[in-house]
Short mmCIF file of C-alpha atoms and ligand atoms in Angstrom, two decimals:
data_model
loop_
_atom_site.label_atom_id
_atom_site.label_comp_id
_atom_site.label_asym_id
_atom_site.label_seq_id
_atom_site.Cartn_x
_atom_site.Cartn_y
_atom_site.Cartn_z
CA UNK A 1 -68.00 -31.76 -95.24
CA UNK A 2 -68.67 -35.37 -96.27
CA UNK A 3 -72.10 -36.99 -96.07
CA UNK A 4 -73.20 -40.45 -97.22
CA UNK A 5 -76.93 -41.17 -97.38
CA UNK A 6 -77.84 -44.83 -97.91
CA UNK A 7 -75.04 -45.43 -100.35
CA UNK A 8 -74.73 -48.77 -102.17
CA UNK A 9 -71.98 -49.79 -104.58
CA UNK A 10 -72.35 -52.87 -106.73
CA UNK A 11 -69.71 -54.16 -109.13
CA UNK A 12 -71.27 -56.28 -111.88
CA UNK A 13 -68.63 -59.03 -111.54
CA UNK A 14 -68.60 -59.03 -107.77
CA UNK A 15 -71.95 -58.03 -106.32
CA UNK A 16 -72.33 -55.52 -103.55
CA UNK A 17 -69.07 -53.96 -102.33
CA UNK A 18 -70.84 -51.37 -100.12
CA UNK A 19 -74.26 -51.83 -98.52
CA UNK A 20 -76.39 -48.98 -97.18
CA UNK A 21 -73.61 -46.69 -95.94
CA UNK A 22 -74.65 -43.53 -94.08
CA UNK A 23 -72.37 -41.24 -92.10
CA UNK A 24 -71.29 -37.65 -91.79
CA UNK A 25 -67.96 -35.94 -91.21
CA UNK A 26 -67.66 -32.35 -90.13
CA UNK A 27 -65.12 -29.79 -91.33
CA UNK A 28 -61.75 -30.38 -89.69
CA UNK A 29 -62.55 -33.89 -88.51
CA UNK A 30 -60.00 -36.69 -88.80
CA UNK A 31 -61.26 -40.27 -88.88
CA UNK A 32 -59.90 -43.75 -89.55
CA UNK A 33 -61.54 -46.30 -91.80
CA UNK A 34 -60.68 -49.87 -90.86
CA UNK A 35 -61.82 -53.33 -91.89
CA UNK A 36 -60.49 -56.52 -93.45
CA UNK A 37 -59.04 -56.65 -96.95
CA UNK A 38 -61.93 -56.48 -99.40
CA UNK A 39 -64.26 -54.85 -96.84
CA UNK A 40 -64.81 -51.88 -99.16
CA UNK A 41 -62.42 -49.23 -97.81
CA UNK A 42 -60.86 -48.28 -101.16
CA UNK A 43 -64.26 -48.29 -102.81
CA UNK A 44 -65.62 -45.85 -100.22
CA UNK A 45 -62.66 -43.50 -100.72
CA UNK A 46 -62.95 -43.72 -104.50
CA UNK A 47 -66.62 -42.70 -104.27
CA UNK A 48 -65.67 -39.55 -102.37
CA UNK A 49 -62.99 -38.71 -104.95
CA UNK A 50 -65.49 -39.39 -107.73
CA UNK A 51 -63.26 -42.07 -109.23
CA UNK A 52 -66.36 -44.28 -108.96
CA UNK A 53 -70.09 -43.60 -108.79
CA UNK A 54 -72.50 -45.14 -106.28
CA UNK A 55 -75.14 -47.58 -107.53
CA UNK A 56 -77.69 -46.03 -105.16
CA UNK A 57 -77.78 -43.30 -102.54
CA UNK A 58 -76.34 -39.83 -102.27
CA UNK A 59 -72.93 -38.45 -101.45
CA UNK A 60 -72.36 -34.81 -100.55
CA UNK A 61 -68.88 -33.33 -100.38
CA UNK A 62 -68.34 -29.70 -99.39
CA UNK A 63 -72.03 -28.97 -99.97
CA UNK A 64 -72.11 -30.50 -103.45
CA UNK A 65 -74.22 -33.49 -104.37
CA UNK A 66 -71.91 -35.69 -106.42
CA UNK A 67 -74.84 -37.34 -108.20
CA UNK A 68 -75.93 -34.08 -109.78
CA UNK A 69 -72.51 -32.50 -110.26
CA UNK A 70 -72.24 -31.26 -113.84
CA UNK A 71 -69.59 -33.12 -115.82
CA UNK A 72 -67.50 -29.99 -116.32
CA UNK A 73 -67.20 -29.59 -112.52
CA UNK A 74 -65.66 -33.04 -111.98
CA UNK A 75 -62.06 -31.83 -112.42
CA UNK A 76 -62.79 -29.03 -109.95
CA UNK A 77 -64.21 -31.55 -107.48
CA UNK A 78 -61.14 -33.78 -107.79
CA UNK A 79 -58.94 -30.83 -106.88
CA UNK A 80 -60.98 -30.39 -103.69
CA UNK A 81 -60.07 -33.92 -102.64
CA UNK A 82 -56.38 -34.81 -102.16
CA UNK A 83 -55.67 -38.54 -102.44
CA UNK A 84 -52.75 -40.46 -100.94
CA UNK A 85 -52.07 -44.08 -101.93
CA UNK A 86 -50.08 -46.88 -100.32
CA UNK A 87 -47.74 -47.12 -103.31
CA UNK A 88 -47.62 -43.27 -103.54
CA UNK A 89 -47.69 -43.46 -107.39
CA UNK A 90 -44.78 -41.08 -108.02
CA UNK A 91 -43.34 -40.66 -111.50
CA UNK A 92 -39.91 -42.33 -111.22
CA UNK A 93 -38.17 -40.30 -113.94
CA UNK A 94 -39.26 -36.90 -112.63
CA UNK A 95 -37.79 -34.83 -109.82
CA UNK A 96 -39.50 -34.51 -106.47
CA UNK A 97 -40.34 -30.92 -107.42
CA UNK A 98 -42.03 -32.00 -110.67
CA UNK A 99 -43.95 -34.78 -108.95
CA UNK A 100 -45.40 -32.38 -106.38
CA UNK A 101 -46.10 -29.71 -109.03
CA UNK A 102 -48.16 -32.16 -111.10
CA UNK A 103 -51.64 -31.28 -109.73
CA UNK A 104 -50.91 -27.57 -110.31
CA UNK A 105 -50.01 -27.95 -113.98
CA UNK A 106 -53.66 -28.01 -115.08
CA UNK A 107 -54.59 -24.99 -112.97
CA UNK A 108 -52.80 -22.47 -115.19
CA UNK A 109 -50.82 -20.91 -112.35
CA UNK A 110 -47.65 -19.01 -113.26
CA UNK A 111 -44.25 -20.66 -112.81
CA UNK A 112 -43.35 -18.47 -109.86
CA UNK A 113 -46.55 -19.25 -107.98
CA UNK A 114 -46.16 -22.98 -108.74
CA UNK A 115 -42.64 -22.84 -107.29
CA UNK A 116 -43.84 -21.06 -104.19
CA UNK A 117 -46.63 -23.58 -103.54
CA UNK A 118 -44.52 -26.65 -104.27
CA UNK A 119 -41.86 -25.47 -101.83
CA UNK A 120 -44.49 -24.69 -99.20
CA UNK A 121 -45.85 -28.24 -99.57
CA UNK A 122 -42.37 -29.80 -99.44
CA UNK A 123 -41.58 -27.70 -96.39
CA UNK A 124 -44.66 -29.05 -94.59
CA UNK A 125 -43.49 -32.64 -95.06
CA UNK A 126 -39.86 -31.78 -94.23
CA UNK A 127 -38.42 -32.42 -97.69
CA UNK A 128 -37.53 -28.94 -98.92
CA UNK A 129 -33.90 -29.93 -99.48
CA UNK A 130 -34.72 -32.89 -101.71
CA UNK A 131 -36.63 -31.09 -104.48
CA UNK A 132 -34.05 -31.97 -107.16
CA UNK A 133 -33.78 -35.65 -106.26
CA UNK A 134 -35.74 -38.36 -108.07
CA UNK A 135 -37.99 -40.75 -106.12
CA UNK A 136 -35.51 -43.70 -106.21
CA UNK A 137 -32.99 -41.67 -104.21
CA UNK A 138 -35.48 -41.40 -101.33
CA UNK A 139 -36.39 -43.85 -98.57
CA UNK A 140 -39.87 -45.39 -98.42
CA UNK A 141 -40.99 -42.94 -95.74
CA UNK A 142 -39.67 -39.98 -97.72
CA UNK A 143 -41.40 -41.19 -100.88
CA UNK A 144 -44.67 -41.37 -99.00
CA UNK A 145 -44.14 -37.82 -97.74
CA UNK A 146 -43.67 -36.68 -101.35
CA UNK A 147 -47.01 -38.35 -102.12
CA UNK A 148 -48.53 -36.36 -99.27
CA UNK A 149 -46.96 -33.10 -100.51
CA UNK A 150 -48.48 -33.76 -103.93
CA UNK A 151 -51.89 -34.35 -102.32
CA UNK A 152 -51.81 -31.09 -100.32
CA UNK A 153 -50.13 -28.78 -102.84
CA UNK A 154 -53.50 -27.55 -104.13
CA UNK A 155 -54.67 -26.97 -100.54
CA UNK A 156 -57.72 -29.26 -100.80
CA UNK A 157 -60.24 -29.10 -97.93
CA UNK A 158 -60.52 -32.92 -97.96
CA UNK A 159 -57.66 -35.45 -97.75
CA UNK A 160 -58.18 -39.18 -98.30
CA UNK A 161 -55.46 -41.75 -97.65
CA UNK A 162 -55.64 -45.42 -98.65
CA UNK A 163 -53.28 -47.53 -96.49
CA UNK A 164 -50.72 -44.69 -96.44
CA UNK A 165 -48.39 -46.57 -94.08
CA UNK A 166 -48.85 -50.07 -95.51
CA UNK A 167 -45.18 -50.32 -96.45
CA UNK A 168 -43.68 -48.43 -93.51
CA UNK A 169 -42.35 -49.49 -90.11
CA UNK A 170 -44.18 -48.38 -86.93
CA UNK A 171 -42.03 -45.29 -86.23
CA UNK A 172 -42.38 -43.92 -89.75
CA UNK A 173 -46.08 -44.76 -89.70
CA UNK A 174 -46.57 -42.74 -86.56
CA UNK A 175 -44.73 -39.78 -88.11
CA UNK A 176 -47.08 -39.90 -91.09
CA UNK A 177 -50.15 -40.00 -88.85
CA UNK A 178 -48.84 -37.09 -86.78
CA UNK A 179 -48.36 -35.17 -90.02
CA UNK A 180 -52.03 -35.83 -90.80
CA UNK A 181 -52.97 -34.41 -87.40
CA UNK A 182 -51.18 -31.19 -88.30
CA UNK A 183 -53.40 -30.84 -91.38
CA UNK A 184 -56.44 -31.47 -89.20
CA UNK A 185 -55.44 -28.59 -86.94
CA UNK A 186 -55.63 -26.19 -89.88
CA UNK A 187 -59.14 -27.34 -90.77
CA UNK A 188 -58.61 -30.12 -93.32
CA UNK A 189 -61.08 -33.02 -93.16
CA UNK A 190 -59.23 -36.35 -93.29
CA UNK A 191 -60.37 -39.93 -93.82
CA UNK A 192 -57.61 -42.53 -93.56
CA UNK A 193 -58.09 -46.18 -94.50
CA UNK A 194 -55.69 -48.37 -92.54
CA UNK A 195 -55.08 -51.88 -91.24
CA UNK A 196 -52.84 -50.56 -88.50
CA UNK A 197 -55.06 -51.08 -85.46
CA UNK A 198 -52.22 -50.57 -82.99
CA UNK A 199 -51.70 -47.07 -84.33
CA UNK A 200 -55.45 -46.37 -84.61
CA UNK A 201 -55.98 -47.41 -80.99
CA UNK A 202 -53.11 -45.24 -79.78
CA UNK A 203 -54.64 -42.10 -81.29
CA UNK A 204 -57.83 -40.37 -80.25
CA UNK A 205 -59.84 -40.20 -83.44
CA UNK A 206 -63.19 -41.35 -84.65
CA UNK A 207 -63.07 -44.77 -86.29
CA UNK A 208 -65.35 -46.26 -88.91
CA UNK A 209 -65.24 -50.02 -89.36
CA UNK A 210 -66.35 -51.77 -92.52
CA UNK A 211 -67.22 -55.46 -92.51
CA UNK A 212 -68.00 -56.98 -95.87
CA UNK A 213 -69.36 -53.68 -97.20
CA UNK A 214 -71.36 -52.71 -94.10
CA UNK A 215 -70.49 -49.95 -91.67
CA UNK A 216 -70.28 -51.62 -88.26
CA UNK A 217 -69.93 -48.94 -85.62
CA UNK A 218 -69.35 -45.27 -85.49
CA UNK A 219 -68.43 -45.01 -81.88
CA UNK A 220 -66.74 -41.65 -81.83
CA UNK A 221 -63.98 -43.46 -79.93
CA UNK A 222 -62.58 -46.91 -79.43
P1 LIG B 301 -60.60 -52.80 -99.32
O1 LIG B 301 -60.07 -51.48 -99.75
O2 LIG B 301 -61.28 -52.76 -97.99
O3 LIG B 301 -59.60 -53.90 -99.41
P2 LIG B 301 -62.05 -52.68 -101.82
O4 LIG B 301 -62.92 -51.49 -101.78
O5 LIG B 301 -60.78 -52.60 -102.58
O6 LIG B 301 -61.79 -53.18 -100.32
O7 LIG B 301 -62.88 -53.89 -102.41
C1 LIG B 301 -64.18 -54.25 -101.92
C2 LIG B 301 -64.67 -55.39 -102.77
O8 LIG B 301 -65.02 -54.88 -104.07
C3 LIG B 301 -63.64 -56.49 -103.00
O9 LIG B 301 -64.31 -57.73 -103.07
C4 LIG B 301 -63.05 -56.13 -104.34
O10 LIG B 301 -62.55 -57.26 -105.01
C5 LIG B 301 -64.24 -55.53 -105.05
N1 LIG B 301 -63.83 -54.53 -106.05
C6 LIG B 301 -63.14 -53.41 -105.82
N2 LIG B 301 -62.96 -52.71 -106.95
C7 LIG B 301 -63.58 -53.44 -107.92
C8 LIG B 301 -63.74 -53.27 -109.32
N3 LIG B 301 -63.27 -52.19 -109.96
N4 LIG B 301 -64.43 -54.22 -109.99
C9 LIG B 301 -64.94 -55.28 -109.35
N5 LIG B 301 -64.81 -55.52 -108.04
C10 LIG B 301 -64.14 -54.60 -107.34
P1 LIG B 302 -56.05 -50.90 -102.77
O1 LIG B 302 -54.69 -51.50 -102.80
O2 LIG B 302 -56.06 -49.42 -102.69
O3 LIG B 302 -57.00 -51.57 -101.81
P2 LIG B 302 -57.24 -52.47 -104.76
O4 LIG B 302 -56.16 -53.47 -104.89
O5 LIG B 302 -58.49 -52.81 -104.00
O6 LIG B 302 -56.65 -51.12 -104.21
O7 LIG B 302 -57.69 -52.00 -106.19
C1 LIG B 302 -56.80 -51.51 -107.13
C2 LIG B 302 -57.57 -51.33 -108.42
O8 LIG B 302 -58.07 -52.59 -108.87
C3 LIG B 302 -58.79 -50.43 -108.25
O9 LIG B 302 -58.89 -49.57 -109.36
C4 LIG B 302 -59.96 -51.38 -108.18
O10 LIG B 302 -61.13 -50.79 -108.75
C5 LIG B 302 -59.48 -52.56 -108.98
N1 LIG B 302 -60.04 -53.81 -108.43
C6 LIG B 302 -59.97 -54.26 -107.16
N2 LIG B 302 -60.60 -55.45 -107.03
C7 LIG B 302 -61.07 -55.74 -108.26
C8 LIG B 302 -61.81 -56.83 -108.79
N3 LIG B 302 -62.22 -57.85 -108.03
N4 LIG B 302 -62.10 -56.81 -110.10
C9 LIG B 302 -61.71 -55.79 -110.86
N5 LIG B 302 -61.02 -54.74 -110.43
C10 LIG B 302 -60.70 -54.71 -109.15
#
């Protein structure tokens, strides 16, 4: 589902942020991406979402080579890849419903179908009753679950999360990770960047470790 072949990413002001990265993830796999701050985790995720382009090497997502993807297919690609951020990036003056509906607006779906899908997504994260609230009325953990609902509302085959529990306590963090496992069970491929080694070590998933832009080990297990 995701394949990196000798990928390098160089920022002009910074030098190499990723050096010779190769790995493969199969459909329905869930993996963690760990490493110190500045190791390149966000950069790697942004390459998969096509928010950045590699300097060298090839990236394949869902059978498509991102290097040769025609420009007009970029919006389609981005809808195949749900992204979840630490700060969840919700619109503060819009309802929970509107926030989750956002990725569907550009798809031209009818209002009824949008409503059905938004409620299905909110149901999956346990927030069906809060659709009329605005983000400030919600706790940190609930806000992050809205961010997750927004990422899954278009049913993307790939989900990427960048420090999704960075602002949450251990219990809420575990709930979020268990929610991710439920998506894995229905065939979604997930890559989750996190500092939370305690949580990573307590769950049985493949773990990639970046050290200063290099992939250290791909052990299959810790
Ligand atoms: P992590 O997510 O592991 O903290 P990042 O991928 O954010 O690491 O950053 C890797 C390195 O690349 C860091 O040194 C960071 O400052 C640098 N970097 C990230 N994005 C940019 C950018 N847009 N321009 C220049 N340097 C960047
Ligand atoms: P995250 O919190 O997800 O790790 P970062 O703080 O690494 O995100 O990056 C946030 C934004 O700032 C990104 O768009 C990234 O490209 C940019 N950025 C990060 N480091 C640098 C840098 N050294 N120079 C310029 N832009 C950067």
